[in-house]
Coordinates of C-alpha atoms and ligand atoms in Angstrom, one line a residue:
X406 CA 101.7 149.7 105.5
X407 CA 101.4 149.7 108.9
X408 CA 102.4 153.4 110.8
X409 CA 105.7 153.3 113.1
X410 CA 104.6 153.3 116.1
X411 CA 105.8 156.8 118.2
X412 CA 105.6 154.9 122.1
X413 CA 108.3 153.1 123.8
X414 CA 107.5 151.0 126.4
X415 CA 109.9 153.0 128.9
X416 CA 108.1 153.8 132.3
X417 CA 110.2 156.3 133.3
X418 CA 109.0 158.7 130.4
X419 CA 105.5 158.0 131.1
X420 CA 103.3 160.1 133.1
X421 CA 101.9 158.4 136.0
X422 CA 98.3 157.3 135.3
X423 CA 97.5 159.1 132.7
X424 CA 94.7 161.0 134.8
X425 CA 93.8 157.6 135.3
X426 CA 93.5 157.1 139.1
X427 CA 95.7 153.7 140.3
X428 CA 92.7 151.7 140.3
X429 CA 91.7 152.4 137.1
X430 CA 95.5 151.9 135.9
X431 CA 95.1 148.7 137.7
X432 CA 91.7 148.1 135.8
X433 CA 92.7 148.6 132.1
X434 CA 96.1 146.5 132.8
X435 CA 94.2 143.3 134.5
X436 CA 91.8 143.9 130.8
X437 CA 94.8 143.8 128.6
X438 CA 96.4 140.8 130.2
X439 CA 94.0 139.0 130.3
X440 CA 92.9 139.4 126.8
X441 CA 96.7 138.7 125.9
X442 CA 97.1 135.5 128.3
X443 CA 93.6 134.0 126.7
X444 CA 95.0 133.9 123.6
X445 CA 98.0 133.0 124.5
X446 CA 97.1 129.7 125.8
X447 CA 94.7 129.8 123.1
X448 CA 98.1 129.4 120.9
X449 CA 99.0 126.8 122.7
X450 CA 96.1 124.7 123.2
X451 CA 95.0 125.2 119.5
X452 CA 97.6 122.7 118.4
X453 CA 96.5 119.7 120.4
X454 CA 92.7 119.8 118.3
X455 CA 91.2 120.3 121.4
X456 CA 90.1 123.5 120.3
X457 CA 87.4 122.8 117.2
X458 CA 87.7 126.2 115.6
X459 CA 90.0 128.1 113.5
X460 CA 90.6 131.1 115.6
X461 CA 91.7 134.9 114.7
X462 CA 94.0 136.4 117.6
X463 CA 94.4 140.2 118.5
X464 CA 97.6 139.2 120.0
X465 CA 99.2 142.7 119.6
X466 CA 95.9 144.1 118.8
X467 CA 94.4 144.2 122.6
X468 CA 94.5 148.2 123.1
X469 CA 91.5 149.1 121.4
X470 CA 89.0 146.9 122.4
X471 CA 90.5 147.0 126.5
X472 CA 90.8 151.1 126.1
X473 CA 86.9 151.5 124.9
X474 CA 85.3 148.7 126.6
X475 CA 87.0 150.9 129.4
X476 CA 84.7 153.5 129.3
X477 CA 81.8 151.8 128.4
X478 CA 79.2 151.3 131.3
X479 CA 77.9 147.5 131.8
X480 CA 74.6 148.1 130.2
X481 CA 76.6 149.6 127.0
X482 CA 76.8 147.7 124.1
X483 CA 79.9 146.1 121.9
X484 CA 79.6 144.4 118.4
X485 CA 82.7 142.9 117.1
X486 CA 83.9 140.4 114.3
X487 CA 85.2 137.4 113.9
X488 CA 88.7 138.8 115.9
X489 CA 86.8 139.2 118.7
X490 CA 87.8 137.7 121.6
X491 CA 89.6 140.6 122.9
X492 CA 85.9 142.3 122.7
X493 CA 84.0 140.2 124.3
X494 CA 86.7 139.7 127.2
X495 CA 87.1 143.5 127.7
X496 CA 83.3 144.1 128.0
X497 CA 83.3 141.8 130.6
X498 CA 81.9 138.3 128.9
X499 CA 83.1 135.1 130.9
X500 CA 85.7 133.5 129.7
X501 CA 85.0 129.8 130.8
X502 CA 82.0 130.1 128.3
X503 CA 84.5 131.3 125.3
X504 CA 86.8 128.7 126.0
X505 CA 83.8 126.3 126.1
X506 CA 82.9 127.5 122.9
X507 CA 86.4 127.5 120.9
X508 CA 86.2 123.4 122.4
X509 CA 82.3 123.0 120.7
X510 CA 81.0 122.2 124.5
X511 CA 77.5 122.6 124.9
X512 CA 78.4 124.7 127.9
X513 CA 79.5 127.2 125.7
X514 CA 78.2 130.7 125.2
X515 CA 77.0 129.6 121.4
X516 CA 76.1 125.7 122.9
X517 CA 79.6 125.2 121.0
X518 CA 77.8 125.9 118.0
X519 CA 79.8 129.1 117.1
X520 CA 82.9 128.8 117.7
X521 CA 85.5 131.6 118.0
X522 CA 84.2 133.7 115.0
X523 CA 80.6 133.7 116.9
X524 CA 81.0 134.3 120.5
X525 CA 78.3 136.4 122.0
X526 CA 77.5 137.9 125.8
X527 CA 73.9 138.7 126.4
X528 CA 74.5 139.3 129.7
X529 CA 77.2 141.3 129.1
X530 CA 76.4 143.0 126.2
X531 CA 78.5 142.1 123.3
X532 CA 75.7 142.0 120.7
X533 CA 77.8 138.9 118.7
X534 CA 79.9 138.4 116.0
X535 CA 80.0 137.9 112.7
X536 CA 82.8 135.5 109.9
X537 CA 81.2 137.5 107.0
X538 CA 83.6 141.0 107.2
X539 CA 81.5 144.0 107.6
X540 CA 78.5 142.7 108.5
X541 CA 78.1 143.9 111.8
X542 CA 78.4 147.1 111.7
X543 CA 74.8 148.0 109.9
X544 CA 73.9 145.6 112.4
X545 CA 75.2 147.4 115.6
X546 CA 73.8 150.8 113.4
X547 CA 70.6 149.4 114.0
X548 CA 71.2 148.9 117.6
X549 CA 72.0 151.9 117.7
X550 CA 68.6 153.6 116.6
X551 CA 67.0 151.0 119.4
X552 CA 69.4 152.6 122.3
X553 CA 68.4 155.9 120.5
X554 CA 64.8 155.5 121.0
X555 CA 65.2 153.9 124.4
X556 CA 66.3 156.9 125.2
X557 CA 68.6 155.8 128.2
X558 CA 71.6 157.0 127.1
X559 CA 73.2 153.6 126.3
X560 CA 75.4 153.6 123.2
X561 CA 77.1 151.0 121.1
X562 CA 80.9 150.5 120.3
X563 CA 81.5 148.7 116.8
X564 CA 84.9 147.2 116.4
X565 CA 86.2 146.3 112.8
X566 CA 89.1 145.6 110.6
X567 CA 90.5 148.1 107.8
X568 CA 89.2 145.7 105.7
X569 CA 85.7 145.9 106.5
X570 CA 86.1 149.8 105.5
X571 CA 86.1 148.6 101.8
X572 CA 82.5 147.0 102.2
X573 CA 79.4 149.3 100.8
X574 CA 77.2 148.7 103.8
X575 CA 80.6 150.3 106.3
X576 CA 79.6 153.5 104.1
X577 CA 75.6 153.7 104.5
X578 CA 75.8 152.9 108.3
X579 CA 78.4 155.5 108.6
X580 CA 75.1 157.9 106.6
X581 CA 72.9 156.4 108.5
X582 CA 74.1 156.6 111.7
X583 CA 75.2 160.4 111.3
X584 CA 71.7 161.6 109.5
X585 CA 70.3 160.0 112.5
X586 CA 72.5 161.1 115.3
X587 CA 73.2 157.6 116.4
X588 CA 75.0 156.6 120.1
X589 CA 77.1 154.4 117.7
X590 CA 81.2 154.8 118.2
X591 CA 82.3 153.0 115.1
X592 CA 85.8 151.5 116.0
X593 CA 88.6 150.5 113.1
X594 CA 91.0 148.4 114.2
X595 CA 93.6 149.3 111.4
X596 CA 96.5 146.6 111.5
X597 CA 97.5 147.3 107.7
X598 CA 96.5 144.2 106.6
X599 CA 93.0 142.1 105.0
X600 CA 94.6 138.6 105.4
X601 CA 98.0 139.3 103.4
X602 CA 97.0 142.0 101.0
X603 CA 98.5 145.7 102.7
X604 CA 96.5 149.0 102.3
X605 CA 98.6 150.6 101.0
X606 CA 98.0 148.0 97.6
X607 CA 94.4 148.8 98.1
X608 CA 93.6 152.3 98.0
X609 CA 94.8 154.7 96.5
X610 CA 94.9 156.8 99.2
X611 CA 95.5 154.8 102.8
X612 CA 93.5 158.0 104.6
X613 CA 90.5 156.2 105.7
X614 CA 89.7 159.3 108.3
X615 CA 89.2 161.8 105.7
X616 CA 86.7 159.2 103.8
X617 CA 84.7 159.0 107.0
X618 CA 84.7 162.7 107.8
X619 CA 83.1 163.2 104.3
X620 CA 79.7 162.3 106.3
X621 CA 80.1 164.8 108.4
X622 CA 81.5 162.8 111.2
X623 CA 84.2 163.4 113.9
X624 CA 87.0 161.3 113.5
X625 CA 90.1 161.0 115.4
X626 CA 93.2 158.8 114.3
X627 CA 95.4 157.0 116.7
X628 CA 98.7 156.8 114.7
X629 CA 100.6 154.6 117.4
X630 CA 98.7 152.6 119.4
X631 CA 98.6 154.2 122.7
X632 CA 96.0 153.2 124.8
X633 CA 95.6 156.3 126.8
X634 CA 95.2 158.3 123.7
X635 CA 92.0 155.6 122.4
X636 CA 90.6 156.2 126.0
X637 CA 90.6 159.2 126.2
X638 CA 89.1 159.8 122.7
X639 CA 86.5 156.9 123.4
X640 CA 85.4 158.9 126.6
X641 CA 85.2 162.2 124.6
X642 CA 83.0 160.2 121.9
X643 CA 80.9 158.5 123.9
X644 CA 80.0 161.6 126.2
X645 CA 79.4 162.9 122.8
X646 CA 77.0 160.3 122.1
X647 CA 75.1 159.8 126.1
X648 CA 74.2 163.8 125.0
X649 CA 73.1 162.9 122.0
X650 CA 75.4 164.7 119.4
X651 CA 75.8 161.5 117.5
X652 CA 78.2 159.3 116.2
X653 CA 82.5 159.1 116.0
X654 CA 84.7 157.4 114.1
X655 CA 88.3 156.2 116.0
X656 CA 90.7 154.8 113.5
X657 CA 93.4 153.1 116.3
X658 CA 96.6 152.0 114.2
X659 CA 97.7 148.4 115.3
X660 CA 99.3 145.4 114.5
X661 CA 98.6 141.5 114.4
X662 CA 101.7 139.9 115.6
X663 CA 100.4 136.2 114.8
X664 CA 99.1 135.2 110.9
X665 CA 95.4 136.2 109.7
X666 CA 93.9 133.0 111.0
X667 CA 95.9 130.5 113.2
X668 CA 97.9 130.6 116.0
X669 CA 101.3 131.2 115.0
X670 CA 103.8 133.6 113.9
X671 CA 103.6 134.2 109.3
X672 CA 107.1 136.3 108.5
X673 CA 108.3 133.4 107.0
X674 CA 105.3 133.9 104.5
X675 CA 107.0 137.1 103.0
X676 CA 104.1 139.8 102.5
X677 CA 105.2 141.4 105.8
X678 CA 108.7 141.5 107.5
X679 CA 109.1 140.8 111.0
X680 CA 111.1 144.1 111.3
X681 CA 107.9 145.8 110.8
X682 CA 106.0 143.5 113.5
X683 CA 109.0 144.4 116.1
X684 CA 108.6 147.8 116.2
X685 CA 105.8 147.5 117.4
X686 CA 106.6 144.4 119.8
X687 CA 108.9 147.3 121.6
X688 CA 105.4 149.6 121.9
X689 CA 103.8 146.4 123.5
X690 CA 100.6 148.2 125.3
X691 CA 100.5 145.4 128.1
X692 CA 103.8 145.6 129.0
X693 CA 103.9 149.4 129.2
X694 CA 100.7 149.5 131.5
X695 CA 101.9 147.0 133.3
X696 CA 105.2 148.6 133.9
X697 CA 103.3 151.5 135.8
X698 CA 102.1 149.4 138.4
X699 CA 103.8 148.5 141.4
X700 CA 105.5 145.0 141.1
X701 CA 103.2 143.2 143.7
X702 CA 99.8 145.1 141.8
X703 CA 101.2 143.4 139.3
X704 CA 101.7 140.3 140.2
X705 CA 98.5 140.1 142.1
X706 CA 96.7 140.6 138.8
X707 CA 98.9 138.1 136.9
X708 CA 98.2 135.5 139.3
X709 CA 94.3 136.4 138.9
X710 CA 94.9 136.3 135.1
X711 CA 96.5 132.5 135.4
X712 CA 93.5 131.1 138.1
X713 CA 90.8 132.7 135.6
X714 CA 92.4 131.0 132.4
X715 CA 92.8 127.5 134.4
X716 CA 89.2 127.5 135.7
X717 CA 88.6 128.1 132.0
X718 CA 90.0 125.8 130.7
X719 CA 89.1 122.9 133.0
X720 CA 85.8 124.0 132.5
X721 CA 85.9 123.6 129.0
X722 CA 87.8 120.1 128.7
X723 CA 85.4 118.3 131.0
X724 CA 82.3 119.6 129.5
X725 CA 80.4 117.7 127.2
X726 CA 79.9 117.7 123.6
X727 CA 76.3 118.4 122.7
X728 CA 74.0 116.0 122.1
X729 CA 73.5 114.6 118.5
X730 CA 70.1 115.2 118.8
X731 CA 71.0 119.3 119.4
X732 CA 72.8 119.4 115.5
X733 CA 69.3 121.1 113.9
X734 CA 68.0 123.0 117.1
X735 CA 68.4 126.9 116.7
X736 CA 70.1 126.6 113.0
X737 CA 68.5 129.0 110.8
X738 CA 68.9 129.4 106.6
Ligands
TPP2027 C1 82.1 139.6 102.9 C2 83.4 138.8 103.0 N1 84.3 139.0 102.1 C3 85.5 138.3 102.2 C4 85.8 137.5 103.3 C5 87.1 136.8 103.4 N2 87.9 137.5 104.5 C6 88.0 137.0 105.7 S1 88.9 138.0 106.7 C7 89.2 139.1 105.5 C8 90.1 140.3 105.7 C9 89.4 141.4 106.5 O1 90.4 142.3 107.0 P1 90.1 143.3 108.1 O2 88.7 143.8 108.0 O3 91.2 144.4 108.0 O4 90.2 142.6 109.5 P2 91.4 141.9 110.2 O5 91.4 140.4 109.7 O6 92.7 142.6 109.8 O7 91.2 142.0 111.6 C10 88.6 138.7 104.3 C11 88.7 139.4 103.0 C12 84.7 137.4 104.2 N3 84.9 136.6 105.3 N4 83.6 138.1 104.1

């Protein structure tokens, strides 16, 4: 089961910033909305079969990926799976070439190959992603021991469900990385859930921190979602890691408001109630950084957001399809 959530969304009880300066607010807010308007009009585009994919949302899941990408530098890396989106958006990949993608365009960042589960950014450093649960985090372990020997101080953030925790290669990266000292910040987005089947019908015991720390590794646990708290432990960690001390494991507690795989809501399905899912609607991360900016900030940003999405979108409907002649170029066995 999913942990209450502790936040309200209240400004008044929040202190202002964080220690984040107001442009730096305004930074992480214009990352979370825009992850959450993406998908959004993901939602709503995804019925028309414009969009080819099936697509996993975060919807209600941004903080994580927005708080760490936050602190990463440009040349840093990010691996994610195939709930990603929110990933690749907050380390800065371009949206127009995700949409693309999600449509099967060939402008798209795969050639519309990939589709939402696959979306990758050389250029800005999300290393790809990956359908197959678990499988890229040995992956972002090995990139981890090439940023190592690089020696530049770059480090990698891997992002990954609770699920992926109950694969045996999640276990010898964890070794690996830790014998080694990786720069690798392994990242578990905990929502309670591996499609409809709970944790807590799982494990035996839900404590997925103390299995990590049996490596040796620092963890910390976010219990609530508050995306201050995973900054501010991200920024710890990955000093950590530009020193050289090695890898961390964040476990950020969270919650998918829409079903596994699909764009709408699944309460109606009845492995989860929806009074579980509002509790955490009231600790809405978006809202609550939005709520400390000033109301023109705001909707300065907002109005960013909307052009961004549009150009996206118009982008990706009057692309073109790739050519048949494309179908067995770059397909590998
Ligand atoms: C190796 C493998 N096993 C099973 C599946 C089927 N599957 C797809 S998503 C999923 C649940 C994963 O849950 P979690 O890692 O918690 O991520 P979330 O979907 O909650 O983000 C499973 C079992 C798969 N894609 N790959």
């Amino acid at each position: 089961m999913a942990a209450d959530p502790r936040n309200t969304a209240s400004p008044e009880h929040e202190h202002a910033g964080h220690g984040l300066s107001s442009s730096q607010l305004a930074a992480l807010y214009r990352k979370l909305r825009l992850i959450r308007r993406v998908e959004e009009e993901t939602a709503r585009i995804y019925p028309s079969d414009k969009i080819k994919s099936p697509v996993h949302l975060a919807i209600g899941q941004e903080a994580s990926s927005a708080a760490v990408c936050d602190v990463l530098k440009p040349e840093d890396v990010a691996s994610g799976t195939y709930r990603s989106h929110a990933v690749y958006l907050a380390k800065g990949g371009n949206v127009a070439a995700m949409m693309a993608e999600m449509y099967g365009k060939v402008t798209g960042c795969c050639r519309g190959k990939g589709g939402s589960m696959h979306i990758i950014s050389p250029e800005a450093n999300v290393l790809g992603s990956s359908a197959v649960v678990g499988t890229n985090i040995p992956i972002a372990t090995g990139q981890g021991l090439m940023l190592k020997r690089e020696g530049k101080g770059r480090v990698c953030a891997v992002f990954f469900g609770d699920g992926a925790t109950e694969e045996g290669c999640f276990y010898e990266s964890l070794n690996f990385a830790m014998l080694h000292r990786l720069p690798v910040l392994f990242v578990c987005e905990n929502n309670g859930y591996a499609i409809h089947e709970p944790l807590s019908k799982r494990w035996s015991s839900e404590d997925i921190c103390a299995r990590v720390a049996a490596f040796g590794m620092p963890v910390v646990q976010i219990p609530d979602g508050d995306v201050f708290a995973m900054r501010e432990a991200a920024a710890q960690a990955v000093e950590r890691m530009r020193r050289g001390e090695g890898p961390t494991f964040i476990e950020c507690k969270l919650y998918r408001w829409r079903e596994h795989v699909g764009p709408a809501e699944d309460f109606d399905q009845g492995y989860r109630p929806r009074s579980e899912a509002e509790a955490w609607m009231a600790n809405d991360q978006v809202a609550r950084v939005g709520n400390m900016l000033p109301a023109a900030e705001r909707a300065g940003i907002d109005a960013e957001v909307e052009a961004v999405i549009a150009d996206a979108v118009d982008f990706a409907e009057s692309s073109a399809f790739p050519p048949a002649e494309e179908l067995y170029a770059n397909v590998y066995a």
